[in-house]
mmCIF file of C-alpha atoms in Angstrom:
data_model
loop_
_atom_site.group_PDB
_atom_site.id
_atom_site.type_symbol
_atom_site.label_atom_id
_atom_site.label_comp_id
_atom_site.label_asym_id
_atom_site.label_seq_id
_atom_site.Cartn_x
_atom_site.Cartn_y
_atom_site.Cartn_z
ATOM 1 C CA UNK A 18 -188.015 49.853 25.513
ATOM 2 C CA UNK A 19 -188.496 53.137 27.639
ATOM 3 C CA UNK A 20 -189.802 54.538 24.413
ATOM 4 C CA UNK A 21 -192.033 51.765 23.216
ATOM 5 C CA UNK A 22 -193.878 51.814 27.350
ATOM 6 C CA UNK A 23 -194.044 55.814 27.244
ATOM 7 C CA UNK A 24 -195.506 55.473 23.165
ATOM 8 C CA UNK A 25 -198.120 52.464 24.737
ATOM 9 C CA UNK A 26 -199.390 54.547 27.835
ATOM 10 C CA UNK A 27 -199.759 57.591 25.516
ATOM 11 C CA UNK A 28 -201.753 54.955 23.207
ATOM 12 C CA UNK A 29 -203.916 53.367 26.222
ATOM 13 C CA UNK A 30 -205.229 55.880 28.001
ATOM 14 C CA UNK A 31 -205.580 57.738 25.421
ATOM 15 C CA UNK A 32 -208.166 55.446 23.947
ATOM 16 C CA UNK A 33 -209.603 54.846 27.326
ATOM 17 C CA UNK A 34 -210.120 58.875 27.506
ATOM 18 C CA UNK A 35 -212.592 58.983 23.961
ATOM 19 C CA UNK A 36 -214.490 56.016 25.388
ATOM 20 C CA UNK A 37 -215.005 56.772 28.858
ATOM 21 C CA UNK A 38 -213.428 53.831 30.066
ATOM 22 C CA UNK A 39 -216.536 51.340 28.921
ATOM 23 C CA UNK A 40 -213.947 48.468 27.914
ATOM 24 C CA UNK A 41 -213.467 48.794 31.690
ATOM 25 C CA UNK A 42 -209.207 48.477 31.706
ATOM 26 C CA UNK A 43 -206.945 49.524 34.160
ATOM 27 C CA UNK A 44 -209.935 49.202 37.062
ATOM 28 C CA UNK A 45 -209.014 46.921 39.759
ATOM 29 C CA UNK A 46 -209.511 43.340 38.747
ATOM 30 C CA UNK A 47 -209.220 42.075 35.499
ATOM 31 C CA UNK A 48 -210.430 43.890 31.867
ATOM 32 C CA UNK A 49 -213.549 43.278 30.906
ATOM 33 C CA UNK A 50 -214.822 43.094 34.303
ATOM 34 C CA UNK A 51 -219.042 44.370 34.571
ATOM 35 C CA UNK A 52 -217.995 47.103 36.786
ATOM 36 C CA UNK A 53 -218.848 50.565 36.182
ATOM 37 C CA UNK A 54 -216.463 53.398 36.339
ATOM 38 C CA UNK A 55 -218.099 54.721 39.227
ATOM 39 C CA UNK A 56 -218.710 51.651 41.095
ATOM 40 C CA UNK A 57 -214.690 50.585 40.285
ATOM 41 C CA UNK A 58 -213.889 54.299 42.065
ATOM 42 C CA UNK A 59 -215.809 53.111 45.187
ATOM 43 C CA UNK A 60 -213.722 49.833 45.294
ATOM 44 C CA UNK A 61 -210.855 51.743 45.355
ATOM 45 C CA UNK A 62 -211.768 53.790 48.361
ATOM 46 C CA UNK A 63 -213.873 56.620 47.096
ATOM 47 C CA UNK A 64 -216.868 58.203 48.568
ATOM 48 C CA UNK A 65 -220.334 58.089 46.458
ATOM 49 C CA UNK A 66 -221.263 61.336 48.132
ATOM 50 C CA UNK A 67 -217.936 62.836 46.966
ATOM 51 C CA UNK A 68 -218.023 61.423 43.526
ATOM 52 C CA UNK A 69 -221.465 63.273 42.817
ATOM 53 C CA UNK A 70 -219.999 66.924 43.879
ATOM 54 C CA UNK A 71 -217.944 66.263 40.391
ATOM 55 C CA UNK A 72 -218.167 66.268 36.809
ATOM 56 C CA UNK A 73 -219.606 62.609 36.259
ATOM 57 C CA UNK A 74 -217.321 62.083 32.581
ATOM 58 C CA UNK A 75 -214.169 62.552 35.259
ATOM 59 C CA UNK A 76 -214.742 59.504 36.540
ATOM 60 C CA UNK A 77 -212.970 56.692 34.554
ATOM 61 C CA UNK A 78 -212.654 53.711 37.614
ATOM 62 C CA UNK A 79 -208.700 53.947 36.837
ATOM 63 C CA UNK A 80 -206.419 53.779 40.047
ATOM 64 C CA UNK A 81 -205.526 51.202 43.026
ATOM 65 C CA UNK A 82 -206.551 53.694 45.867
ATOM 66 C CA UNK A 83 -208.109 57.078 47.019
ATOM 67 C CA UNK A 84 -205.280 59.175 48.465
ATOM 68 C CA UNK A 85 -207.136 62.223 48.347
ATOM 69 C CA UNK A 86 -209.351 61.153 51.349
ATOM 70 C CA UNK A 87 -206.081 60.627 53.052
ATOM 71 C CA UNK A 88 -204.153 64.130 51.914
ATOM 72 C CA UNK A 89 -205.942 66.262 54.726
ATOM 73 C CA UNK A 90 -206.067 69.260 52.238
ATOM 74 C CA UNK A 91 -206.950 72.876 53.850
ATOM 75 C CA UNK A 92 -208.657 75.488 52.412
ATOM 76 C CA UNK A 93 -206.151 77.869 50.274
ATOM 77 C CA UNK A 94 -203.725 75.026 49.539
ATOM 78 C CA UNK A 95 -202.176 74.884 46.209
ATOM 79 C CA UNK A 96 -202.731 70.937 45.463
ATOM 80 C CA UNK A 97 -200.612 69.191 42.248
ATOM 81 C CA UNK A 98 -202.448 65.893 41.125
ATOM 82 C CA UNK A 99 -199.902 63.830 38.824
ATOM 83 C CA UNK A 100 -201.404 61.825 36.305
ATOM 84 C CA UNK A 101 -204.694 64.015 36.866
ATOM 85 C CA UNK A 102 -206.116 61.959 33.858
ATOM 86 C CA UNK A 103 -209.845 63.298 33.331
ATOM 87 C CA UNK A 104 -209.664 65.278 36.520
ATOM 88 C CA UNK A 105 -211.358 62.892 39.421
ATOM 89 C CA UNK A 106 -208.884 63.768 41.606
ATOM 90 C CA UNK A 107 -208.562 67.499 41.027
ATOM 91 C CA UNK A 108 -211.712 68.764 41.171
ATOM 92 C CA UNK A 109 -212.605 66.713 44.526
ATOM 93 C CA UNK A 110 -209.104 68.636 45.528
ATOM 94 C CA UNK A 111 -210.821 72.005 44.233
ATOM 95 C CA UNK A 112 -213.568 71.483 46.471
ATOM 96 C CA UNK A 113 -211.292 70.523 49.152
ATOM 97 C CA UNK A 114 -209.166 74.004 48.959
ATOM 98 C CA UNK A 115 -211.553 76.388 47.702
ATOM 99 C CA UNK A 116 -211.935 79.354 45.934
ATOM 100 C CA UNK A 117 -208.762 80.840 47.604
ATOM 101 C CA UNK A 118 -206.781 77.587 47.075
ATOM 102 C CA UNK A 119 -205.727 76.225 43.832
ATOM 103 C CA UNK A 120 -205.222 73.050 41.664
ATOM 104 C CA UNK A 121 -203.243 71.872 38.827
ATOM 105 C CA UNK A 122 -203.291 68.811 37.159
ATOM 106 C CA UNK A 123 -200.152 67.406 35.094
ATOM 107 C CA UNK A 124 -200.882 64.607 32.567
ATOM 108 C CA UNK A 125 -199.205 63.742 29.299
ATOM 109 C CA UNK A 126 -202.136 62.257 27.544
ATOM 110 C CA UNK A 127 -203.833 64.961 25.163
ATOM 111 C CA UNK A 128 -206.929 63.148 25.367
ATOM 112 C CA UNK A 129 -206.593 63.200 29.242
ATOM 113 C CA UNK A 130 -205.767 66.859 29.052
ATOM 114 C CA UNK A 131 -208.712 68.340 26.744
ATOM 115 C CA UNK A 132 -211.382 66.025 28.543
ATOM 116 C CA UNK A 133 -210.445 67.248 31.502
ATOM 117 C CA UNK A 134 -210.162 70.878 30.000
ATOM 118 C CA UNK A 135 -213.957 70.454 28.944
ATOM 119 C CA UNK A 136 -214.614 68.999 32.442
ATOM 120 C CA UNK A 137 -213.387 72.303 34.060
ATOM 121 C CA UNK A 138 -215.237 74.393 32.070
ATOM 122 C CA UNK A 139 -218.656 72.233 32.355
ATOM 123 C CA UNK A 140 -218.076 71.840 35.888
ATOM 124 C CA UNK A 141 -217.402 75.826 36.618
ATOM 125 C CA UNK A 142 -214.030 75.439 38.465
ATOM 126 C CA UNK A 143 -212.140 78.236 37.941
ATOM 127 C CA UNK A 144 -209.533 77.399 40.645
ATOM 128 C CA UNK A 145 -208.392 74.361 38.574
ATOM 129 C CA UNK A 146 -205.772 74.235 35.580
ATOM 130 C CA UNK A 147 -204.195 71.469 33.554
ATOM 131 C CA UNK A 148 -201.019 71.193 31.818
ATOM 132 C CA UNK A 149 -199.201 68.631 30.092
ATOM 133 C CA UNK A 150 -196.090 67.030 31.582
ATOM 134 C CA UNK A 151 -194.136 64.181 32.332
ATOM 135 C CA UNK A 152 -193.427 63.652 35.693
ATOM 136 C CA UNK A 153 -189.740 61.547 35.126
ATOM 137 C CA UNK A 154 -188.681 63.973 32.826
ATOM 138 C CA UNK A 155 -190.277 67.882 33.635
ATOM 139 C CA UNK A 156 -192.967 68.933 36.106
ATOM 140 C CA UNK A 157 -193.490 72.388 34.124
ATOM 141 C CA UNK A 158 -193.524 74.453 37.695
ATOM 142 C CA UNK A 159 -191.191 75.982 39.463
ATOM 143 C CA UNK A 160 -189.377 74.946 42.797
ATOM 144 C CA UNK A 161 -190.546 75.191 45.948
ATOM 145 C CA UNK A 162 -193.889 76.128 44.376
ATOM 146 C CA UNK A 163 -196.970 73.391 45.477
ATOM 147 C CA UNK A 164 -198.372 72.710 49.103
ATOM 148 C CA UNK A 165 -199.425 69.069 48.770
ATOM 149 C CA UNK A 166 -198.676 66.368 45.434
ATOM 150 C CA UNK A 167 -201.156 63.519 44.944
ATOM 151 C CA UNK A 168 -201.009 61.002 42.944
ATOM 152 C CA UNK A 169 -203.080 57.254 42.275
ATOM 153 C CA UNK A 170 -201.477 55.078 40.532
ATOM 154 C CA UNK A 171 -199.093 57.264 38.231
ATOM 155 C CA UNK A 172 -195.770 56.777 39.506
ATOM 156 C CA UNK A 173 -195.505 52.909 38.890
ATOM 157 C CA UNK A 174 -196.135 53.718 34.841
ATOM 158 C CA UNK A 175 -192.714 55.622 34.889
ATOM 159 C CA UNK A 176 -189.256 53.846 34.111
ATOM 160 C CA UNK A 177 -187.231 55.918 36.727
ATOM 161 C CA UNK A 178 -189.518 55.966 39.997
ATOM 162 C CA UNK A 179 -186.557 58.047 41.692
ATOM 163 C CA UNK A 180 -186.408 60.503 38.888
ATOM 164 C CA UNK A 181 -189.999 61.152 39.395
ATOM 165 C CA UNK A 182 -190.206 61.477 43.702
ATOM 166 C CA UNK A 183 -187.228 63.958 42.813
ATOM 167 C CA UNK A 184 -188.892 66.101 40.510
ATOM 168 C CA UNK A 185 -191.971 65.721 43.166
ATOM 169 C CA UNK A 186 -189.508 66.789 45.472
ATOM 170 C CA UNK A 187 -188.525 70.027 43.748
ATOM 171 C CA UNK A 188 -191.485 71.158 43.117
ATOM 172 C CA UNK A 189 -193.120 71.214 47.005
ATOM 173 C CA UNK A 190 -192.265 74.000 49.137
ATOM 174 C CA UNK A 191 -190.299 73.137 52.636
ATOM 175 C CA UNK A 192 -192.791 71.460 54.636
ATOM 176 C CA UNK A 193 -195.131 69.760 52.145
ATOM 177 C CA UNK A 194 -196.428 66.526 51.398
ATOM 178 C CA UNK A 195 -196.985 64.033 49.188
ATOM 179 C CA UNK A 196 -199.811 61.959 49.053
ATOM 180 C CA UNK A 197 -199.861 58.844 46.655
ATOM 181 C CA UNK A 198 -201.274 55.468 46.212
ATOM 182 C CA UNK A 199 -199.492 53.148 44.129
ATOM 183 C CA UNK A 200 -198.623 49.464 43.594
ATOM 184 C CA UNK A 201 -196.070 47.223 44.996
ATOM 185 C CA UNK A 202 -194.965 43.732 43.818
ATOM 186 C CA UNK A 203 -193.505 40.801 46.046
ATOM 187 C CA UNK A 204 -191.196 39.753 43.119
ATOM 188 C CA UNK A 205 -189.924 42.313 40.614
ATOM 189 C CA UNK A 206 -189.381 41.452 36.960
ATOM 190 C CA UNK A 207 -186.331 42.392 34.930
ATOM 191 C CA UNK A 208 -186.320 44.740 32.216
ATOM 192 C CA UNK A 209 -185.965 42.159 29.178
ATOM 193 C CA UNK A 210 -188.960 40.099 31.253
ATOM 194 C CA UNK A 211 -191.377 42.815 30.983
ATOM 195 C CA UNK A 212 -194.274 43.908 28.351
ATOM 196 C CA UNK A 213 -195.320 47.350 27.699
ATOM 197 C CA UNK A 214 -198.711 46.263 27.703
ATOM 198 C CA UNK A 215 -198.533 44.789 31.376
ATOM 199 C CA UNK A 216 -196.554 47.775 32.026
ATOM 200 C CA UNK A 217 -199.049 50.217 31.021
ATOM 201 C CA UNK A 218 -201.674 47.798 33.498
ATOM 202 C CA UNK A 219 -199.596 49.277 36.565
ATOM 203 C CA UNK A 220 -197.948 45.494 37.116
ATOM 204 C CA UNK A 221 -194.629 45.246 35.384
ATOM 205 C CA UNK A 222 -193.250 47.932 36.284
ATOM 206 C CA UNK A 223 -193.964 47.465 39.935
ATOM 207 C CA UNK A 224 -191.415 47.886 42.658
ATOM 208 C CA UNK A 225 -191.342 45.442 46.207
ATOM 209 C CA UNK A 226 -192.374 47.748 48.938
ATOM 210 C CA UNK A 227 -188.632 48.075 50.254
ATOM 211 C CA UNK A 228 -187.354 49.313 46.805
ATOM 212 C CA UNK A 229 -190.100 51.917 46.475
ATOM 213 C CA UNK A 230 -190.032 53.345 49.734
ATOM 214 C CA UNK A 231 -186.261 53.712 49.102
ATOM 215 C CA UNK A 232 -186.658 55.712 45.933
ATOM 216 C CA UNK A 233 -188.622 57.839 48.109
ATOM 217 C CA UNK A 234 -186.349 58.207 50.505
ATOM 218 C CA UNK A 235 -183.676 58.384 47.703
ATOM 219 C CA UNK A 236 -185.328 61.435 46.304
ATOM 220 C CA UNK A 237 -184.622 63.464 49.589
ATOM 221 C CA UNK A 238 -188.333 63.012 51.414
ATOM 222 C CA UNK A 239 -188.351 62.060 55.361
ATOM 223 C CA UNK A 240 -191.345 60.929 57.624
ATOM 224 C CA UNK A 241 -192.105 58.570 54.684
ATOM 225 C CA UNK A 242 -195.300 56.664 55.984
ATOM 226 C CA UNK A 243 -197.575 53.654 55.233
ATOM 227 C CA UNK A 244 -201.517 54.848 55.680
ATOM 228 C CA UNK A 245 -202.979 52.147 53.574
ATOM 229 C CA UNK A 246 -202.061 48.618 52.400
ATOM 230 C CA UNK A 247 -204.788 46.249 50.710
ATOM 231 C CA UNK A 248 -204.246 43.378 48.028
ATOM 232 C CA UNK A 249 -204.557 44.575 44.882
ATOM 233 C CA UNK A 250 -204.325 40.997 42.831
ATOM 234 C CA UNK A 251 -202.706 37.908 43.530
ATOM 235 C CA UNK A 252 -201.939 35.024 41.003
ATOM 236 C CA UNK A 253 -199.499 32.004 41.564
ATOM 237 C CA UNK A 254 -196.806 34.211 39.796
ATOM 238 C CA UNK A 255 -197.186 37.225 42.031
ATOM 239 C CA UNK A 256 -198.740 39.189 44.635
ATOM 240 C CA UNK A 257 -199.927 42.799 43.742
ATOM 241 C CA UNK A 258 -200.350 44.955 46.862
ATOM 242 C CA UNK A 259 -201.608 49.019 46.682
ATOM 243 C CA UNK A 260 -200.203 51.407 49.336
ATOM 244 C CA UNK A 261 -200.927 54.589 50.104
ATOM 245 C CA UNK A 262 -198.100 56.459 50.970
ATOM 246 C CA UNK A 263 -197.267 59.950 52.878
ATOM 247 C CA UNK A 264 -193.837 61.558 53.114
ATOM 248 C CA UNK A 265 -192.190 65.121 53.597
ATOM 249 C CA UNK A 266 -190.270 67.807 52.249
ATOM 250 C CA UNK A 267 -188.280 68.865 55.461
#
């Protein structure tokens, strides 16, 4: 199963990469919604002003929040986005930190990866870089190496959430932070209960709030706090809430 959900996410956004989103999946709501790309990013929290400082083909309208408004970057930070996808994140991050700071994005979609390769170079950042990696299994940097992590909407695709916030975990120096939206579920499904394609759509493999803040917490961080909590979806089955979380490397 863990195979056949890694093999459909590769698949998914993949696709959703080449065609700039315009079948409109993974945006909040429902698939085949009208909304735009750019006008999904703004329900999601993002800034219109922000979103023109940035290569336009970065923005796909995939994600359940905008925790990059809530990472308080500084200038000469060096800022990890996981799941950096076609690089919205990133390069708002680039402008965030600078010329003296730096930004590296970690995806495991080649699609992702060369569009937001071509993005980079279009776009003139030369303080950005992406490289491919999975963030359950190997964050290619070293320890103790990154100021700040964010991430939207990443770490719910993975099987072993804890695995992940511990590779997070190794990779921030002593002091930094991690700043992620995600999605939380009021009932959690079993394994044998779940689909890979719901599971790529950010809702199978959801967590209830408790059990992800304790994989945090499992994966050493402290200070772990709520900053943002909005419904997501809601159906008589369940109730999909997004969070945006903060916590620590002490």
């Amino acid at each position: 199963m863990t195979v056949e959900i890694k093999k459909e996410i590769k698949q998914r956004y993949g696709k959703i990469a080449l065609s700039g989103n315009s079948s409109c999946c993974c945006m909040p709501g429902e698939c085949g919604t009208d909304a735009s790309p750019i006008e999904a990013a703004g329900l999601i929290g993002y800034d219109a002003k922000d979103l023109e400082s940035i290569p336009k083909s970065s923005i796909l309208g995939v994600g359940c929040g905008a925790p990059i408004k809530l990472a308080d970057l500084k200038e000469g930070e060096v800022v990890v986005d996981i799941g950096s996808g076609a690089g919205i994140d990133a390069f708002l991050a680039a402008n965030a930190v600078g010329k003296s700071g730096r930004v590296i994005g970690i995806d495991m979609t080649d699609e992702m990866l060369e569009k937001a390769r071509k993005n980079a170079t279009d776009g003139k950042y030369t303080n950005v870089e992406f490289k491919k990696g999975d963030v359950e299994d190997n964050i290619p940097l070293p320890d103790y190496s990154i100021d700040t992590v964010i991430s939207n909407c990443v770490i719910n695709l993975t099987i072993d959430k804890t695995k992940a916030f511990k590779e997070i975990y190794r990779i921030l120096k002593k002091g930094g932070r991690m700043v992620i939206s995600d999605l939380i579920t009021n009932k959690e499904l079993q394994m044998h209960e779940t689909s890979s394609e719901q599971w790529c759509a950010c809702i199978d493999g959801a967590l209830t709030k408790e059990n992800y803040l304790d994989a945090i917490n499992k994966a050493g961080f402290k200070n772990i706090s709520v900053l943002d909590e909005r419904i997501y979806m809601e159906d008589n089955a369940r109730k999909i809430t997004s969070l945006v979380i903060k916590a620590i490397k002490e």
